[in-house]
Structure formats: structure tokens, C-alpha cells
């Protein structure tokens, strides 16, 4: 096996998740947004459930706490995150959406500070959070006179998606039910898809509004089987090999792939404000996670340069 296996898988995951923003943007021309997200997780959830049946010791949640973890995942990590993201991406570029979503690890620290008693935040950490928020403002460029204008609202919705994901990550950690991650992901995907179908119906979306085309089919297939199913399988593998600190770095490589694929396939251009916002968010993450990164960088180097264990 190649000594660069871990690096290759890391880049593959970043490419899958970064290009997913482009697939969403392309598919929104054919699907109502919330229904699109729901259909994505109908397919991805079924695939992940099959994987859980094969790999997990227990493919069904057991007990109140495990079902509570799945419920939080369904509501916040799947339904709220993707509903906000898909609706928001109608009015913003793929790269800008990816950059705003990359704030999730920074927001996770904010929620952890409030909900997890063992978490502490130094002055440098606070500076990192502020810098991350400055990055989002740079991307959105809100006009105080028209704060909820058509140009600003989509970015706010994508920011709400990042908030939902960060809060869900912390709440599921605080429950600490011990449910296997494959099982949790599978049932959360299916539950989240069901919730989004209900929301889609409430919003008046319908299957009749779908424009079936090659673009619709490839975007749905890519998001369901590529970005979701294959992406999470890579994520599980890398989580074991690299650990949670390094895997967070995917959030900062993915926007680069989103920018490149958005330019190649949708002719989207990344402006200077989006690039500046990305830099601010990344530096903010480094400030918050500086001690963990210092501890983990030697391990990451060893993993990338060759360990096949």
C-alpha cells in the first residue's frame, strides 16, 4: 500500500465534499431546494444503513440516550443544516458557501465553551473566534441599510447551516451515548430526510416541480453516493487514522476544491472578499486549535508519510 495513502484519502475526501457545493448549485436548477436535500438523504441514508448492518456491532440504536443522539443528529446535523444550506446556495456561489461552512469548527468551539464544562477558552481562542466571524462578514459583505436584502440573506442562511451543524456536533458529544458512528449517521440521515420531506411539503414544494435531466440525475447521484455515502466512508477511515483534530482540516481544503470546480463547471469567479474571508476563518481555526495542532502535527506527519497500520 502506498506510503501516501492517508494524504491521498484526505485529498479525496476534501474533493468530494468541496465539489458537493458545486453539485448542489447545479442541481438547484432542477429541484426545489428542500426536496432536493431530502432526496439526497433518502438514498444516502439507505446506503449508510446497509453499511451499518455489515460493519457495526449494533446497527440499531438502543436505549433512550442512543435514540436521543440520533434525534439530535437528524434535526440539527442533517435536516436543519441541509435545509438552510440548500436554500441559501440558491443565492450565493459554491465557493462562498463552502467558506462560510468552514466556520463550523470555530462555531463548535463556541458552543462547546457554553455546553461542555471541561472546555476552556483562552484570550487567543477568543481572538480566533472573532477572526472567524470577521471572515464570514468579509464573504457576506452585509449592507447595514439592507441587512436582509436579496444579496445578503443567502449568506445568512448558509451561516445558519454552519450554526446548526456546530450545535448538533456539541450536543451529540454532550449526550455521550456511545452509539456507533455508522449507526448514528445512518439513522440520522434517514430521520433527517423524513423531516426535510415534511418541511418540503409544508413549503409547498412538489415532485411535479422537478425538471428531470442529465444535470438533475448526476447531481443527485453524486451527492447521494459520492459526497454522502463514499464521503462518510472515507471520513470514518480517516477519523481512525488521523484523529478529530486533523480531520477538521478537511473543512479548510474543501473550499479550494469548491472554488476550482465551481469555476470549471459553473464559471463562478472567486472574488477577493471570499478569499480574504477564507484566510480569516482558517487563521481563526489555527488560533483556537493551536495546542491540539502542536500535539498532533508529528502524528499527522507520521501518518501521511507512511504508516499503513
Short mmCIF file of C-alpha atoms in Angstrom, two decimals:
data_model
loop_
_atom_site.label_atom_id
_atom_site.label_comp_id
_atom_site.label_asym_id
_atom_site.label_seq_id
_atom_site.Cartn_x
_atom_site.Cartn_y
_atom_site.Cartn_z
CA UNK A 1 0.00 0.00 0.00
CA UNK A 2 1.28 3.46 -0.90
CA UNK A 3 3.08 5.40 1.81
CA UNK A 4 0.94 8.38 0.82
CA UNK A 5 -2.37 6.57 1.33
CA UNK A 6 -3.63 8.83 4.12
CA UNK A 7 -2.77 12.01 2.23
CA UNK A 8 -4.50 10.66 -0.87
CA UNK A 9 -7.66 9.76 1.06
CA UNK A 10 -7.64 13.15 2.80
CA UNK A 11 -7.46 14.95 -0.54
CA UNK A 12 -10.14 12.66 -2.00
CA UNK A 13 -12.48 13.47 0.88
CA UNK A 14 -11.77 17.19 0.52
CA UNK A 15 -12.50 16.95 -3.21
CA UNK A 16 -15.77 15.06 -2.64
CA UNK A 17 -17.03 17.49 -0.02
CA UNK A 18 -15.76 20.59 -1.78
CA UNK A 19 -17.23 19.67 -5.17
CA UNK A 20 -20.51 18.80 -3.41
CA UNK A 21 -21.23 22.53 -3.16
CA UNK A 22 -20.99 22.73 -6.94
CA UNK A 23 -23.28 19.71 -7.37
CA UNK A 24 -25.82 21.36 -5.06
CA UNK A 25 -25.66 24.59 -7.06
CA UNK A 26 -26.10 22.72 -10.35
CA UNK A 27 -28.95 20.58 -9.05
CA UNK A 28 -30.88 23.55 -7.69
CA UNK A 29 -31.77 24.47 -11.26
CA UNK A 30 -33.78 21.24 -11.45
CA UNK A 31 -35.05 20.59 -7.89
CA UNK A 32 -36.91 22.55 -5.23
CA UNK A 33 -34.18 23.06 -2.61
CA UNK A 34 -35.51 21.26 0.48
CA UNK A 35 -36.93 18.37 -1.57
CA UNK A 36 -33.52 18.08 -3.25
CA UNK A 37 -31.82 17.75 0.12
CA UNK A 38 -34.41 15.21 1.31
CA UNK A 39 -33.97 13.01 -1.77
CA UNK A 40 -30.21 13.13 -1.32
CA UNK A 41 -30.51 11.64 2.15
CA UNK A 42 -33.18 9.12 1.22
CA UNK A 43 -30.53 7.47 -0.93
CA UNK A 44 -27.50 8.18 1.27
CA UNK A 45 -29.32 7.02 4.42
CA UNK A 46 -30.29 3.71 2.84
CA UNK A 47 -26.69 3.13 1.73
CA UNK A 48 -25.31 4.03 5.15
CA UNK A 49 -27.84 1.76 6.89
CA UNK A 50 -26.64 -1.12 4.74
CA UNK A 51 -23.07 -0.29 5.73
CA UNK A 52 -24.03 -0.17 9.41
CA UNK A 53 -25.70 -3.59 9.15
CA UNK A 54 -22.46 -5.00 7.73
CA UNK A 55 -19.93 -3.20 9.94
CA UNK A 56 -21.46 -2.08 13.22
CA UNK A 57 -21.84 -4.33 16.26
CA UNK A 58 -25.33 -2.93 16.68
CA UNK A 59 -26.96 -1.44 13.59
CA UNK A 60 -29.97 -0.18 15.56
CA UNK A 61 -29.80 2.42 18.36
CA UNK A 62 -30.52 1.01 21.79
CA UNK A 63 -31.92 2.85 24.73
CA UNK A 64 -33.10 6.39 25.30
CA UNK A 65 -29.71 8.13 25.03
CA UNK A 66 -28.77 6.48 21.75
CA UNK A 67 -32.10 7.40 20.19
CA UNK A 68 -31.74 10.92 21.59
CA UNK A 69 -28.34 11.20 19.88
CA UNK A 70 -29.87 10.05 16.61
CA UNK A 71 -32.71 12.55 17.05
CA UNK A 72 -30.32 15.45 17.57
CA UNK A 73 -28.32 14.33 14.55
CA UNK A 74 -31.45 14.09 12.41
CA UNK A 75 -32.72 17.54 13.43
CA UNK A 76 -29.51 19.58 13.52
CA UNK A 77 -26.77 17.75 11.60
CA UNK A 78 -28.95 16.62 8.70
CA UNK A 79 -32.31 18.43 8.43
CA UNK A 80 -31.53 21.95 9.66
CA UNK A 81 -28.02 22.05 8.21
CA UNK A 82 -29.01 20.91 4.74
CA UNK A 83 -32.30 22.79 4.52
CA UNK A 84 -30.54 26.07 5.33
CA UNK A 85 -27.60 25.22 3.05
CA UNK A 86 -29.62 24.19 0.01
CA UNK A 87 -31.95 27.20 0.24
CA UNK A 88 -29.01 29.55 0.85
CA UNK A 89 -26.97 28.24 -2.08
CA UNK A 90 -29.64 29.46 -4.46
CA UNK A 91 -28.25 32.97 -4.00
CA UNK A 92 -24.53 32.53 -3.45
CA UNK A 93 -21.55 30.90 -5.15
CA UNK A 94 -20.31 27.41 -4.34
CA UNK A 95 -17.00 28.75 -3.03
CA UNK A 96 -18.64 31.36 -0.79
CA UNK A 97 -20.96 28.74 0.69
CA UNK A 98 -18.02 26.39 1.32
CA UNK A 99 -16.04 29.16 3.02
CA UNK A 100 -18.92 30.07 5.34
CA UNK A 101 -19.48 26.40 6.20
CA UNK A 102 -15.76 26.10 7.02
CA UNK A 103 -16.57 28.24 10.07
CA UNK A 104 -18.27 25.19 11.64
CA UNK A 105 -15.20 24.00 13.63
CA UNK A 106 -14.81 27.52 15.05
CA UNK A 107 -18.50 27.70 16.00
CA UNK A 108 -18.23 24.24 17.54
CA UNK A 109 -15.70 25.70 19.98
CA UNK A 110 -18.13 28.49 20.87
CA UNK A 111 -20.93 26.05 21.66
CA UNK A 112 -18.58 23.67 23.47
CA UNK A 113 -17.48 26.51 25.74
CA UNK A 114 -21.07 27.07 26.78
CA UNK A 115 -22.33 23.47 26.95
CA UNK A 116 -19.35 21.32 27.90
CA UNK A 117 -17.99 22.17 31.36
CA UNK A 118 -14.50 20.81 30.66
CA UNK A 119 -13.93 23.16 27.74
CA UNK A 120 -11.92 26.33 28.35
CA UNK A 121 -11.18 29.21 26.02
CA UNK A 122 -8.17 31.49 26.31
CA UNK A 123 -7.85 35.07 25.11
CA UNK A 124 -6.11 33.78 21.98
CA UNK A 125 -9.03 31.41 21.42
CA UNK A 126 -11.47 34.29 21.71
CA UNK A 127 -9.41 36.18 19.14
CA UNK A 128 -9.66 33.15 16.86
CA UNK A 129 -13.46 33.14 17.15
CA UNK A 130 -13.65 36.85 16.40
CA UNK A 131 -11.37 36.41 13.40
CA UNK A 132 -13.56 33.61 12.10
CA UNK A 133 -16.66 35.79 12.35
CA UNK A 134 -14.79 38.59 10.57
CA UNK A 135 -14.16 36.10 7.79
CA UNK A 136 -17.88 35.41 7.40
CA UNK A 137 -18.60 39.15 7.29
CA UNK A 138 -15.95 39.52 4.58
CA UNK A 139 -17.64 36.84 2.48
CA UNK A 140 -21.19 38.12 3.02
CA UNK A 141 -20.34 41.86 2.87
CA UNK A 142 -23.66 42.79 4.53
CA UNK A 143 -25.05 46.26 3.97
CA UNK A 144 -26.48 47.55 7.28
CA UNK A 145 -29.10 49.52 5.34
CA UNK A 146 -30.39 46.38 3.61
CA UNK A 147 -29.31 43.62 6.02
CA UNK A 148 -31.97 41.16 4.85
CA UNK A 149 -31.69 42.10 1.20
CA UNK A 150 -31.64 39.53 -1.55
CA UNK A 151 -27.85 39.74 -1.76
CA UNK A 152 -27.25 39.11 1.96
CA UNK A 153 -29.97 36.68 3.03
CA UNK A 154 -28.49 33.63 1.24
CA UNK A 155 -25.19 34.01 3.11
CA UNK A 156 -27.11 34.34 6.39
CA UNK A 157 -28.93 31.10 5.63
CA UNK A 158 -25.63 29.32 4.94
CA UNK A 159 -24.30 30.74 8.21
CA UNK A 160 -27.40 29.32 9.93
CA UNK A 161 -26.48 25.95 8.40
CA UNK A 162 -23.00 26.18 9.93
CA UNK A 163 -24.53 27.12 13.29
CA UNK A 164 -26.86 24.12 13.15
CA UNK A 165 -24.05 21.71 12.38
CA UNK A 166 -21.78 23.09 15.10
CA UNK A 167 -24.54 22.99 17.73
CA UNK A 168 -25.51 19.47 16.71
CA UNK A 169 -21.90 18.29 16.97
CA UNK A 170 -21.58 19.60 20.51
CA UNK A 171 -24.98 18.37 21.72
CA UNK A 172 -24.38 14.84 20.43
CA UNK A 173 -20.98 14.88 22.18
CA UNK A 174 -22.54 16.06 25.44
CA UNK A 175 -25.07 13.22 25.40
CA UNK A 176 -22.17 10.73 25.12
CA UNK A 177 -24.49 7.78 24.47
CA UNK A 178 -21.78 5.57 22.99
CA UNK A 179 -23.76 4.82 19.83
CA UNK A 180 -21.52 3.62 17.00
CA UNK A 181 -20.85 6.37 14.47
CA UNK A 182 -22.01 4.27 11.49
CA UNK A 183 -25.32 3.56 13.21
CA UNK A 184 -25.75 7.16 14.31
CA UNK A 185 -25.05 8.51 10.81
CA UNK A 186 -27.37 6.04 9.06
CA UNK A 187 -30.39 6.65 11.28
CA UNK A 188 -29.76 10.40 11.46
CA UNK A 189 -29.67 10.57 7.67
CA UNK A 190 -32.95 8.69 7.34
CA UNK A 191 -34.60 10.69 10.12
CA UNK A 192 -33.32 13.96 8.71
CA UNK A 193 -34.57 13.04 5.25
CA UNK A 194 -38.04 12.39 6.70
CA UNK A 195 -38.05 15.76 8.46
CA UNK A 196 -37.00 17.54 5.28
CA UNK A 197 -39.79 15.82 3.33
CA UNK A 198 -42.26 17.20 5.88
CA UNK A 199 -40.71 20.67 5.63
CA UNK A 200 -40.72 20.47 1.84
CA UNK A 201 -44.42 19.60 1.84
CA UNK A 202 -45.13 22.46 4.24
CA UNK A 203 -43.31 24.87 1.93
CA UNK A 204 -45.44 23.77 -0.99
CA UNK A 205 -42.67 22.01 -2.88
CA UNK A 206 -43.70 19.08 -5.06
CA UNK A 207 -42.23 16.31 -7.17
CA UNK A 208 -44.02 17.85 -10.12
CA UNK A 209 -41.68 20.85 -9.91
CA UNK A 210 -38.62 18.68 -10.60
CA UNK A 211 -37.12 19.10 -14.05
CA UNK A 212 -35.62 15.69 -14.77
CA UNK A 213 -32.50 16.00 -16.90
CA UNK A 214 -28.96 14.68 -17.06
CA UNK A 215 -27.89 17.52 -14.74
CA UNK A 216 -30.58 16.59 -12.21
CA UNK A 217 -29.61 12.91 -12.27
CA UNK A 218 -25.86 13.38 -11.99
CA UNK A 219 -26.10 15.97 -9.24
CA UNK A 220 -28.46 13.80 -7.14
CA UNK A 221 -26.37 10.68 -7.75
CA UNK A 222 -23.11 12.45 -6.99
CA UNK A 223 -24.40 13.99 -3.77
CA UNK A 224 -26.05 10.78 -2.55
CA UNK A 225 -23.43 8.19 -3.46
CA UNK A 226 -20.30 10.30 -3.82
CA UNK A 227 -20.30 13.16 -1.32
CA UNK A 228 -22.51 11.44 1.27
CA UNK A 229 -22.05 7.65 1.13
CA UNK A 230 -18.47 7.41 -0.18
CA UNK A 231 -17.51 10.63 1.62
CA UNK A 232 -18.58 9.38 5.02
CA UNK A 233 -16.88 6.02 4.49
CA UNK A 234 -13.63 7.89 3.83
CA UNK A 235 -14.36 10.08 6.84
CA UNK A 236 -14.74 7.06 9.15
CA UNK A 237 -11.49 5.57 7.90
CA UNK A 238 -9.52 8.81 8.28
CA UNK A 239 -11.05 9.56 11.67
CA UNK A 240 -9.49 6.35 12.99
CA UNK A 241 -6.14 7.01 11.33
CA UNK A 242 -5.73 10.76 11.83
CA UNK A 243 -7.99 11.73 14.73
CA UNK A 244 -10.57 14.52 15.10
CA UNK A 245 -8.18 17.49 15.00
CA UNK A 246 -6.67 16.65 11.64
CA UNK A 247 -9.98 15.62 10.11
CA UNK A 248 -11.30 19.12 10.86
CA UNK A 249 -8.76 20.41 8.36
CA UNK A 250 -10.96 18.96 5.60
CA UNK A 251 -13.20 21.98 6.18
CA UNK A 252 -10.36 24.23 5.01
CA UNK A 253 -9.26 22.25 1.98
CA UNK A 254 -12.80 21.66 0.69
CA UNK A 255 -13.40 25.35 -0.22
CA UNK A 256 -10.39 25.22 -2.54
CA UNK A 257 -11.96 22.34 -4.45
CA UNK A 258 -15.31 24.15 -4.41
CA UNK A 259 -13.68 27.22 -5.96
CA UNK A 260 -11.88 25.25 -8.67
CA UNK A 261 -14.84 23.04 -9.64
CA UNK A 262 -17.22 26.00 -9.47
CA UNK A 263 -15.03 27.87 -11.92
CA UNK A 264 -14.62 24.88 -14.26
CA UNK A 265 -18.23 23.72 -14.36
CA UNK A 266 -20.33 26.76 -13.47
CA UNK A 267 -17.95 29.59 -14.46
CA UNK A 268 -18.13 31.00 -10.93
CA UNK A 269 -15.42 33.52 -10.07
CA UNK A 270 -13.99 33.81 -6.55
CA UNK A 271 -13.68 37.45 -5.56
CA UNK A 272 -11.09 38.93 -3.24
CA UNK A 273 -13.51 39.22 -0.32
CA UNK A 274 -14.26 35.49 -0.41
CA UNK A 275 -10.54 34.69 -0.45
CA UNK A 276 -9.89 37.11 2.42
CA UNK A 277 -12.76 35.62 4.40
CA UNK A 278 -11.36 32.13 3.93
CA UNK A 279 -7.96 33.25 5.23
CA UNK A 280 -9.53 34.85 8.31
CA UNK A 281 -11.56 31.74 9.14
CA UNK A 282 -8.57 29.44 8.69
CA UNK A 283 -6.30 31.59 10.87
CA UNK A 284 -9.07 31.71 13.47
CA UNK A 285 -9.22 27.91 13.50
CA UNK A 286 -5.45 27.67 13.91
CA UNK A 287 -5.54 30.08 16.87
CA UNK A 288 -8.31 28.12 18.59
CA UNK A 289 -6.75 24.70 17.95
CA UNK A 290 -3.10 25.75 18.21
CA UNK A 291 -2.24 23.49 21.18
CA UNK A 292 -4.01 20.49 19.70
CA UNK A 293 -2.30 21.08 16.36
CA UNK A 294 1.10 21.31 18.05
CA UNK A 295 0.46 17.93 19.69
CA UNK A 296 -0.94 16.30 16.59
CA UNK A 297 1.33 17.60 13.80
CA UNK A 298 4.11 15.00 14.48
CA UNK A 299 1.49 12.25 14.43
CA UNK A 300 -0.02 13.63 11.25
CA UNK A 301 3.37 13.72 9.55
CA UNK A 302 4.00 10.12 10.53
CA UNK A 303 0.56 9.06 9.29
CA UNK A 304 0.92 10.86 5.96
CA UNK A 305 4.47 9.71 5.30
CA UNK A 306 3.88 6.13 5.71
CA UNK A 307 2.13 4.22 8.42
CA UNK A 308 -0.14 1.55 6.94
CA UNK A 309 -1.24 0.20 10.31
#
